[in-house]
Amino acid sequence: MNNNLNSKLTFDNFVEGKSNRMALAATRGISEHPALPTHKPLLLYGSTGVGKTHLIHAAGNALIRRNPNAKVIYLHTERFMANRISALHNNTINEFKRFYYSANALLVDEIQFFAGKEEPQEDLHHIINALLENGQPVILTCDRSPQEADSLEKRLKSLLSCGRSLPMKAPDLETRMEILKRKAEEAKIGLPNDTALFIAQRIGSNVRELEGALRQLVAHVRLTGEQINIRPIQETLKDFIALQARPVYCKNLRN
């Protein structure tokens, strides 16, 4: 069955740090003991690029390894809404709902995209309720906590508040360095500590930007054959570094 999971995103290649330790422990706990009612549903929240999607995929992959016959469903919120629209057009909305009701685990990414869509949220609320009553795990991600998610429907917010919500923040310097080293190992290039420190100090907002900077550096090294050190990477990564250093200006708001 196509569960939409990215098999490359696992707990083994997730870099643990202070900013994600609780979220990692909770998702790993659910994947190891899916029948336990603790922390159901689980919501991971935080800004872009802090590892929420990696963890939700890792949990799904671990559940599949634990039980290859399990029906583990992962999907992005926009895909859920698109599938629902298709079901309405094809007069198969009951089949659509039954598909999710029969899941052994449901993983929904970026539920903030439900903003302004009350009926899809109502369907998701009923689906989550049914799965929880059957003892099935549900993990979701969002860019903010349920209390701050004003765009979510009241009953869905209440349901999420009854579970466990864990914040994920931008990785600290030590974690950013470890992420760079892990990714460099995967790319089979040597990354000196001083170079990893140089990059990590200048690109700190999220993991995706770190990975993007490293990909650009790897491409440069393979193209030119140069050794990795601080001098050439200043030129290679100047756009990434400039983006991080760019000040943000806010216009005055009129009352």
PDB file of C-alpha atoms in Angstrom:
ATOM      1  CA  MET A   1       0.000   0.000   0.000  1.00  0.00           C
ATOM      2  CA  ASN A   2       1.276   3.476  -0.840  1.00  0.00           C
ATOM      3  CA  ASN A   3       1.381   5.263   2.516  1.00  0.00           C
ATOM      4  CA  ASN A   4       3.199   8.368   1.165  1.00  0.00           C
ATOM      5  CA  LEU A   5       5.972   7.964   3.733  1.00  0.00           C
ATOM      6  CA  ASN A   6       9.519   8.990   2.884  1.00  0.00           C
ATOM      7  CA  SER A   7      11.533   5.917   3.861  1.00  0.00           C
ATOM      8  CA  LYS A   8      14.713   8.009   4.149  1.00  0.00           C
ATOM      9  CA  LEU A   9      13.360   9.959   7.124  1.00  0.00           C
ATOM     10  CA  THR A  10      13.951   7.794  10.191  1.00  0.00           C
ATOM     11  CA  PHE A  11      14.747   8.152  13.873  1.00  0.00           C
ATOM     12  CA  ASP A  12      18.262   6.876  13.169  1.00  0.00           C
ATOM     13  CA  ASN A  13      19.179   9.860  10.995  1.00  0.00           C
ATOM     14  CA  PHE A  14      17.338  12.479  13.044  1.00  0.00           C
ATOM     15  CA  VAL A  15      19.751  14.690  14.987  1.00  0.00           C
ATOM     16  CA  GLU A  16      18.643  15.079  18.582  1.00  0.00           C
ATOM     17  CA  GLY A  17      19.157  18.367  20.419  1.00  0.00           C
ATOM     18  CA  LYS A  18      17.700  20.457  23.206  1.00  0.00           C
ATOM     19  CA  SER A  19      15.199  22.010  20.806  1.00  0.00           C
ATOM     20  CA  ASN A  20      13.588  18.705  19.774  1.00  0.00           C
ATOM     21  CA  ARG A  21      14.326  16.189  22.549  1.00  0.00           C
ATOM     22  CA  MET A  22      10.798  16.009  23.966  1.00  0.00           C
ATOM     23  CA  ALA A  23       9.196  15.746  20.519  1.00  0.00           C
ATOM     24  CA  LEU A  24      11.612  12.976  19.551  1.00  0.00           C
ATOM     25  CA  ALA A  25      10.886  11.024  22.737  1.00  0.00           C
ATOM     26  CA  ALA A  26       7.120  11.360  22.279  1.00  0.00           C
ATOM     27  CA  THR A  27       7.045  10.267  18.628  1.00  0.00           C
ATOM     28  CA  ARG A  28       9.423   7.404  19.310  1.00  0.00           C
ATOM     29  CA  GLY A  29       7.279   6.335  22.261  1.00  0.00           C
ATOM     30  CA  ILE A  30       4.157   6.234  20.099  1.00  0.00           C
ATOM     31  CA  SER A  31       5.927   4.215  17.408  1.00  0.00           C
ATOM     32  CA  GLU A  32       7.157   1.683  19.982  1.00  0.00           C
ATOM     33  CA  HIS A  33       3.886   1.442  21.931  1.00  0.00           C
ATOM     34  CA  PRO A  34       1.103   2.550  19.560  1.00  0.00           C
ATOM     35  CA  ALA A  35      -1.678   0.972  21.633  1.00  0.00           C
ATOM     36  CA  LEU A  36      -0.981   3.061  24.730  1.00  0.00           C
ATOM     37  CA  PRO A  37      -3.378   6.003  25.152  1.00  0.00           C
ATOM     38  CA  THR A  38      -0.655   8.359  26.397  1.00  0.00           C
ATOM     39  CA  HIS A  39      -0.266  11.628  24.481  1.00  0.00           C
ATOM     40  CA  LYS A  40      -3.035  10.922  21.958  1.00  0.00           C
ATOM     41  CA  PRO A  41      -3.387  12.839  19.796  1.00  0.00           C
ATOM     42  CA  LEU A  42       0.147  14.224  19.586  1.00  0.00           C
ATOM     43  CA  LEU A  43       0.738  17.622  17.987  1.00  0.00           C
ATOM     44  CA  LEU A  44       4.225  18.835  17.084  1.00  0.00           C
ATOM     45  CA  TYR A  45       4.369  22.567  16.469  1.00  0.00           C
ATOM     46  CA  GLY A  46       6.998  25.056  15.413  1.00  0.00           C
ATOM     47  CA  SER A  47       8.244  27.144  12.517  1.00  0.00           C
ATOM     48  CA  THR A  48       9.414  25.838   9.156  1.00  0.00           C
ATOM     49  CA  GLY A  49      12.508  23.667   9.048  1.00  0.00           C
ATOM     50  CA  VAL A  50      12.759  22.538  12.679  1.00  0.00           C
ATOM     51  CA  GLY A  51      12.214  18.816  11.996  1.00  0.00           C
ATOM     52  CA  LYS A  52       8.470  18.295  12.417  1.00  0.00           C
ATOM     53  CA  THR A  53       8.023  16.559   9.069  1.00  0.00           C
ATOM     54  CA  HIS A  54      11.102  14.394   9.633  1.00  0.00           C
ATOM     55  CA  LEU A  55       9.722  13.145  12.957  1.00  0.00           C
ATOM     56  CA  ILE A  56       6.236  12.425  11.656  1.00  0.00           C
ATOM     57  CA  HIS A  57       7.711  10.379   8.787  1.00  0.00           C
ATOM     58  CA  ALA A  58      10.118   8.661  11.176  1.00  0.00           C
ATOM     59  CA  ALA A  59       7.215   7.625  13.398  1.00  0.00           C
ATOM     60  CA  GLY A  60       5.322   6.252  10.414  1.00  0.00           C
ATOM     61  CA  ASN A  61       8.322   4.309   9.145  1.00  0.00           C
ATOM     62  CA  ALA A  62       8.921   2.854  12.609  1.00  0.00           C
ATOM     63  CA  LEU A  63       5.274   1.769  12.847  1.00  0.00           C
ATOM     64  CA  ILE A  64       5.561   0.028   9.470  1.00  0.00           C
ATOM     65  CA  ARG A  65       8.749  -1.752  10.526  1.00  0.00           C
ATOM     66  CA  ARG A  66       7.020  -2.864  13.708  1.00  0.00           C
ATOM     67  CA  ASN A  67       4.020  -4.169  11.767  1.00  0.00           C
ATOM     68  CA  PRO A  68       4.456  -4.330   7.963  1.00  0.00           C
ATOM     69  CA  ASN A  69       0.728  -5.007   7.564  1.00  0.00           C
ATOM     70  CA  ALA A  70      -0.338  -1.896   9.462  1.00  0.00           C
ATOM     71  CA  LYS A  71      -2.328   0.710   7.556  1.00  0.00           C
ATOM     72  CA  VAL A  72      -0.278   3.806   8.333  1.00  0.00           C
ATOM     73  CA  ILE A  73      -1.538   6.893   6.512  1.00  0.00           C
ATOM     74  CA  TYR A  74       0.642   9.963   6.096  1.00  0.00           C
ATOM     75  CA  LEU A  75      -0.493  12.981   4.126  1.00  0.00           C
ATOM     76  CA  HIS A  76      -0.172  16.728   3.967  1.00  0.00           C
ATOM     77  CA  THR A  77      -3.257  18.742   4.895  1.00  0.00           C
ATOM     78  CA  GLU A  78      -3.595  20.057   1.343  1.00  0.00           C
ATOM     79  CA  ARG A  79      -3.672  16.474   0.043  1.00  0.00           C
ATOM     80  CA  PHE A  80      -6.409  15.599   2.553  1.00  0.00           C
ATOM     81  CA  MET A  81      -8.515  18.509   1.294  1.00  0.00           C
ATOM     82  CA  ALA A  82      -7.839  17.673  -2.363  1.00  0.00           C
ATOM     83  CA  ASN A  83      -8.850  14.043  -1.788  1.00  0.00           C
ATOM     84  CA  ARG A  84     -12.000  15.209  -0.032  1.00  0.00           C
ATOM     85  CA  ILE A  85     -12.960  17.510  -2.920  1.00  0.00           C
ATOM     86  CA  SER A  86     -12.393  14.662  -5.369  1.00  0.00           C
ATOM     87  CA  ALA A  87     -14.596  12.379  -3.255  1.00  0.00           C
ATOM     88  CA  LEU A  88     -17.377  14.979  -3.195  1.00  0.00           C
ATOM     89  CA  HIS A  89     -17.205  15.402  -6.974  1.00  0.00           C
ATOM     90  CA  ASN A  90     -17.267  11.639  -7.509  1.00  0.00           C
ATOM     91  CA  ASN A  91     -19.975  11.021  -4.909  1.00  0.00           C
ATOM     92  CA  THR A  92     -17.588   8.788  -2.927  1.00  0.00           C
ATOM     93  CA  ILE A  93     -17.397  10.776   0.307  1.00  0.00           C
ATOM     94  CA  ASN A  94     -18.431   7.755   2.399  1.00  0.00           C
ATOM     95  CA  GLU A  95     -15.594   5.701   0.914  1.00  0.00           C
ATOM     96  CA  PHE A  96     -13.246   8.628   1.603  1.00  0.00           C
ATOM     97  CA  LYS A  97     -14.201   8.637   5.281  1.00  0.00           C
ATOM     98  CA  ARG A  98     -14.048   4.846   5.614  1.00  0.00           C
ATOM     99  CA  PHE A  99     -10.503   4.885   4.239  1.00  0.00           C
ATOM    100  CA  TYR A 100      -9.344   7.048   7.144  1.00  0.00           C
ATOM    101  CA  TYR A 101     -11.550   5.388   9.751  1.00  0.00           C
ATOM    102  CA  SER A 102      -9.816   2.084   8.987  1.00  0.00           C
ATOM    103  CA  ALA A 103      -6.292   3.428   9.565  1.00  0.00           C
ATOM    104  CA  ASN A 104      -3.985   1.890  12.154  1.00  0.00           C
ATOM    105  CA  ALA A 105      -2.227   5.248  12.437  1.00  0.00           C
ATOM    106  CA  LEU A 106      -2.915   8.687  10.977  1.00  0.00           C
ATOM    107  CA  LEU A 107      -0.176  11.273  10.401  1.00  0.00           C
ATOM    108  CA  VAL A 108      -1.260  14.693   9.116  1.00  0.00           C
ATOM    109  CA  ASP A 109       1.297  17.369   8.286  1.00  0.00           C
ATOM    110  CA  GLU A 110       0.838  21.157   8.571  1.00  0.00           C
ATOM    111  CA  ILE A 111      -2.753  21.426   9.715  1.00  0.00           C
ATOM    112  CA  GLN A 112      -2.519  25.237   9.668  1.00  0.00           C
ATOM    113  CA  PHE A 113      -3.487  24.911   5.991  1.00  0.00           C
ATOM    114  CA  PHE A 114      -7.014  24.068   7.145  1.00  0.00           C
ATOM    115  CA  ALA A 115      -7.445  27.815   7.770  1.00  0.00           C
ATOM    116  CA  GLY A 116     -10.933  28.914   6.748  1.00  0.00           C
ATOM    117  CA  LYS A 117     -11.991  25.377   5.733  1.00  0.00           C
ATOM    118  CA  GLU A 118     -14.574  24.384   8.342  1.00  0.00           C
ATOM    119  CA  GLU A 119     -16.074  21.288   6.700  1.00  0.00           C
ATOM    120  CA  PRO A 120     -12.732  19.501   6.111  1.00  0.00           C
ATOM    121  CA  GLN A 121     -11.804  20.280   9.717  1.00  0.00           C
ATOM    122  CA  GLU A 122     -15.086  18.793  10.882  1.00  0.00           C
ATOM    123  CA  ASP A 123     -14.373  15.614   8.921  1.00  0.00           C
ATOM    124  CA  LEU A 124     -10.869  15.408  10.378  1.00  0.00           C
ATOM    125  CA  HIS A 125     -12.276  15.939  13.874  1.00  0.00           C
ATOM    126  CA  HIS A 126     -14.627  12.965  13.446  1.00  0.00           C
ATOM    127  CA  ILE A 127     -11.857  10.812  11.957  1.00  0.00           C
ATOM    128  CA  ILE A 128      -9.440  11.571  14.808  1.00  0.00           C
ATOM    129  CA  ASN A 129     -12.153  10.902  17.382  1.00  0.00           C
ATOM    130  CA  ALA A 130     -12.974   7.536  15.825  1.00  0.00           C
ATOM    131  CA  LEU A 131      -9.320   6.493  15.645  1.00  0.00           C
ATOM    132  CA  LEU A 132      -8.649   7.494  19.241  1.00  0.00           C
ATOM    133  CA  GLU A 133     -11.696   5.559  20.416  1.00  0.00           C
ATOM    134  CA  ASN A 134     -10.250   2.519  18.642  1.00  0.00           C
ATOM    135  CA  GLY A 135      -6.863   3.041  20.300  1.00  0.00           C
ATOM    136  CA  GLN A 136      -5.054   4.109  17.127  1.00  0.00           C
ATOM    137  CA  PRO A 137      -2.292   6.745  17.261  1.00  0.00           C
ATOM    138  CA  VAL A 138      -2.682  10.148  15.628  1.00  0.00           C
ATOM    139  CA  ILE A 139       0.215  12.566  15.104  1.00  0.00           C
ATOM    140  CA  LEU A 140      -0.167  16.004  13.570  1.00  0.00           C
ATOM    141  CA  THR A 141       2.074  18.993  12.909  1.00  0.00           C
ATOM    142  CA  CYS A 142       1.306  22.696  12.890  1.00  0.00           C
ATOM    143  CA  ASP A 143       3.186  25.982  12.831  1.00  0.00           C
ATOM    144  CA  ARG A 144       1.726  26.987  16.213  1.00  0.00           C
ATOM    145  CA  SER A 145       0.119  25.561  19.334  1.00  0.00           C
ATOM    146  CA  PRO A 146      -3.626  24.765  19.404  1.00  0.00           C
ATOM    147  CA  GLN A 147      -4.227  27.751  21.686  1.00  0.00           C
ATOM    148  CA  GLU A 148      -2.611  30.079  19.131  1.00  0.00           C
ATOM    149  CA  ALA A 149      -4.155  28.462  16.040  1.00  0.00           C
ATOM    150  CA  ASP A 150      -7.084  30.842  15.625  1.00  0.00           C
ATOM    151  CA  SER A 151      -7.815  29.490  12.147  1.00  0.00           C
ATOM    152  CA  LEU A 152      -8.689  26.031  13.482  1.00  0.00           C
ATOM    153  CA  GLU A 153     -12.291  25.097  14.178  1.00  0.00           C
ATOM    154  CA  LYS A 154     -13.219  25.212  17.878  1.00  0.00           C
ATOM    155  CA  ARG A 155     -13.951  21.506  18.312  1.00  0.00           C
ATOM    156  CA  LEU A 156     -10.750  20.471  16.540  1.00  0.00           C
ATOM    157  CA  LYS A 157      -8.731  22.836  18.741  1.00  0.00           C
ATOM    158  CA  SER A 158     -10.407  21.384  21.823  1.00  0.00           C
ATOM    159  CA  LEU A 159      -9.636  17.835  20.706  1.00  0.00           C
ATOM    160  CA  LEU A 160      -5.981  18.674  20.092  1.00  0.00           C
ATOM    161  CA  SER A 161      -5.768  20.404  23.458  1.00  0.00           C
ATOM    162  CA  CYS A 162      -6.880  17.169  25.127  1.00  0.00           C
ATOM    163  CA  GLY A 163      -3.800  15.418  23.764  1.00  0.00           C
ATOM    164  CA  ARG A 164      -0.200  16.501  24.027  1.00  0.00           C
ATOM    165  CA  SER A 165       1.281  19.482  22.189  1.00  0.00           C
ATOM    166  CA  LEU A 166       5.064  19.754  22.024  1.00  0.00           C
ATOM    167  CA  PRO A 167       7.049  22.704  20.676  1.00  0.00           C
ATOM    168  CA  MET A 168       9.995  22.303  18.319  1.00  0.00           C
ATOM    169  CA  LYS A 169      12.382  25.222  18.013  1.00  0.00           C
ATOM    170  CA  ALA A 170      15.295  26.157  15.790  1.00  0.00           C
ATOM    171  CA  PRO A 171      18.331  23.961  16.534  1.00  0.00           C
ATOM    172  CA  ASP A 172      21.086  25.362  18.735  1.00  0.00           C
ATOM    173  CA  LEU A 173      24.669  25.763  17.520  1.00  0.00           C
ATOM    174  CA  GLU A 174      25.816  22.323  18.651  1.00  0.00           C
ATOM    175  CA  THR A 175      22.878  20.626  16.939  1.00  0.00           C
ATOM    176  CA  ARG A 176      23.402  22.613  13.734  1.00  0.00           C
ATOM    177  CA  MET A 177      27.027  21.481  13.620  1.00  0.00           C
ATOM    178  CA  GLU A 178      26.009  17.857  14.123  1.00  0.00           C
ATOM    179  CA  ILE A 179      23.407  18.140  11.343  1.00  0.00           C
ATOM    180  CA  LEU A 180      26.059  19.479   8.966  1.00  0.00           C
ATOM    181  CA  LYS A 181      28.483  16.685   9.859  1.00  0.00           C
ATOM    182  CA  ARG A 182      25.824  13.995   9.383  1.00  0.00           C
ATOM    183  CA  LYS A 183      24.793  15.392   6.008  1.00  0.00           C
ATOM    184  CA  ALA A 184      28.424  15.709   4.932  1.00  0.00           C
ATOM    185  CA  GLU A 185      28.999  12.053   5.834  1.00  0.00           C
ATOM    186  CA  GLU A 186      25.979  11.057   3.753  1.00  0.00           C
ATOM    187  CA  ALA A 187      27.443  13.033   0.843  1.00  0.00           C
ATOM    188  CA  LYS A 188      30.822  11.337   1.440  1.00  0.00           C
ATOM    189  CA  ILE A 189      32.771  14.551   1.889  1.00  0.00           C
ATOM    190  CA  GLY A 190      34.993  15.604   4.750  1.00  0.00           C
ATOM    191  CA  LEU A 191      33.778  18.646   6.670  1.00  0.00           C
ATOM    192  CA  PRO A 192      36.382  20.110   9.064  1.00  0.00           C
ATOM    193  CA  ASN A 193      35.117  21.228  12.464  1.00  0.00           C
ATOM    194  CA  ASP A 194      36.094  24.856  11.890  1.00  0.00           C
ATOM    195  CA  THR A 195      34.180  24.893   8.610  1.00  0.00           C
ATOM    196  CA  ALA A 196      31.109  23.304  10.197  1.00  0.00           C
ATOM    197  CA  LEU A 197      31.296  25.910  12.961  1.00  0.00           C
ATOM    198  CA  PHE A 198      31.638  28.740  10.432  1.00  0.00           C
ATOM    199  CA  ILE A 199      28.507  27.625   8.558  1.00  0.00           C
ATOM    200  CA  ALA A 200      26.487  26.838  11.688  1.00  0.00           C
ATOM    201  CA  GLN A 201      27.228  30.245  13.202  1.00  0.00           C
ATOM    202  CA  ARG A 202      26.000  32.061  10.106  1.00  0.00           C
ATOM    203  CA  ILE A 203      23.045  29.931   9.057  1.00  0.00           C
ATOM    204  CA  GLY A 204      20.911  29.240  12.069  1.00  0.00           C
ATOM    205  CA  SER A 205      17.254  29.766  11.307  1.00  0.00           C
ATOM    206  CA  ASN A 206      16.267  26.248  10.242  1.00  0.00           C
ATOM    207  CA  VAL A 207      17.488  22.845   9.123  1.00  0.00           C
ATOM    208  CA  ARG A 208      16.369  23.243   5.506  1.00  0.00           C
ATOM    209  CA  GLU A 209      18.604  26.265   5.008  1.00  0.00           C
ATOM    210  CA  LEU A 210      21.521  24.392   6.575  1.00  0.00           C
ATOM    211  CA  GLU A 211      20.956  21.471   4.213  1.00  0.00           C
ATOM    212  CA  GLY A 212      20.602  23.819   1.247  1.00  0.00           C
ATOM    213  CA  ALA A 213      23.887  25.526   2.085  1.00  0.00           C
ATOM    214  CA  LEU A 214      25.654  22.193   2.412  1.00  0.00           C
ATOM    215  CA  ARG A 215      24.239  20.931  -0.903  1.00  0.00           C
ATOM    216  CA  GLN A 216      25.580  24.025  -2.617  1.00  0.00           C
ATOM    217  CA  LEU A 217      28.962  23.524  -0.979  1.00  0.00           C
ATOM    218  CA  VAL A 218      29.069  19.841  -1.999  1.00  0.00           C
ATOM    219  CA  ALA A 219      28.210  20.753  -5.596  1.00  0.00           C
ATOM    220  CA  HIS A 220      31.005  23.344  -5.633  1.00  0.00           C
ATOM    221  CA  VAL A 221      33.559  20.888  -4.232  1.00  0.00           C
ATOM    222  CA  ARG A 222      32.649  18.185  -6.735  1.00  0.00           C
ATOM    223  CA  LEU A 223      32.760  20.639  -9.617  1.00  0.00           C
ATOM    224  CA  THR A 224      36.051  22.323  -8.723  1.00  0.00           C
ATOM    225  CA  GLY A 225      37.864  19.617  -6.776  1.00  0.00           C
ATOM    226  CA  GLU A 226      38.794  22.169  -4.102  1.00  0.00           C
ATOM    227  CA  GLN A 227      39.365  21.207  -0.503  1.00  0.00           C
ATOM    228  CA  ILE A 228      36.736  22.410   1.929  1.00  0.00           C
ATOM    229  CA  ASN A 229      37.929  25.237   4.128  1.00  0.00           C
ATOM    230  CA  ILE A 230      36.630  28.588   5.259  1.00  0.00           C
ATOM    231  CA  ARG A 231      38.048  30.804   2.503  1.00  0.00           C
ATOM    232  CA  PRO A 232      36.291  29.240  -0.525  1.00  0.00           C
ATOM    233  CA  ILE A 233      33.007  28.680   1.307  1.00  0.00           C
ATOM    234  CA  GLN A 234      32.701  32.395   2.051  1.00  0.00           C
ATOM    235  CA  GLU A 235      32.278  32.959  -1.678  1.00  0.00           C
ATOM    236  CA  THR A 236      30.273  29.797  -2.346  1.00  0.00           C
ATOM    237  CA  LEU A 237      27.742  30.463   0.414  1.00  0.00           C
ATOM    238  CA  LYS A 238      27.659  34.248   0.246  1.00  0.00           C
ATOM    239  CA  ASP A 239      23.981  34.318  -0.758  1.00  0.00           C
ATOM    240  CA  PHE A 240      22.957  32.104   2.177  1.00  0.00           C
ATOM    241  CA  ILE A 241      25.040  34.148   4.604  1.00  0.00           C
ATOM    242  CA  ALA A 242      23.723  37.441   3.228  1.00  0.00           C
ATOM    243  CA  LEU A 243      20.140  36.204   3.585  1.00  0.00           C
ATOM    244  CA  GLN A 244      20.703  35.371   7.250  1.00  0.00           C
ATOM    245  CA  ALA A 245      22.323  38.740   7.893  1.00  0.00           C
ATOM    246  CA  ARG A 246      19.636  40.777   6.113  1.00  0.00           C
ATOM    247  CA  PRO A 247      17.762  43.081   8.520  1.00  0.00           C
ATOM    248  CA  VAL A 248      13.980  43.004   8.651  1.00  0.00           C
ATOM    249  CA  TYR A 249      12.165  46.331   8.441  1.00  0.00           C
ATOM    250  CA  CYS A 250       8.629  46.742   9.723  1.00  0.00           C
ATOM    251  CA  LYS A 251       6.362  49.490   8.504  1.00  0.00           C
ATOM    252  CA  ASN A 252       4.416  51.431  11.060  1.00  0.00           C
ATOM    253  CA  LEU A 253       0.888  50.145  11.399  1.00  0.00           C
ATOM    254  CA  ARG A 254      -2.008  52.561  11.385  1.00  0.00           C
ATOM    255  CA  ASN A 255      -4.557  52.205  14.118  1.00  0.00           C
TER     256      ASN A 255
END
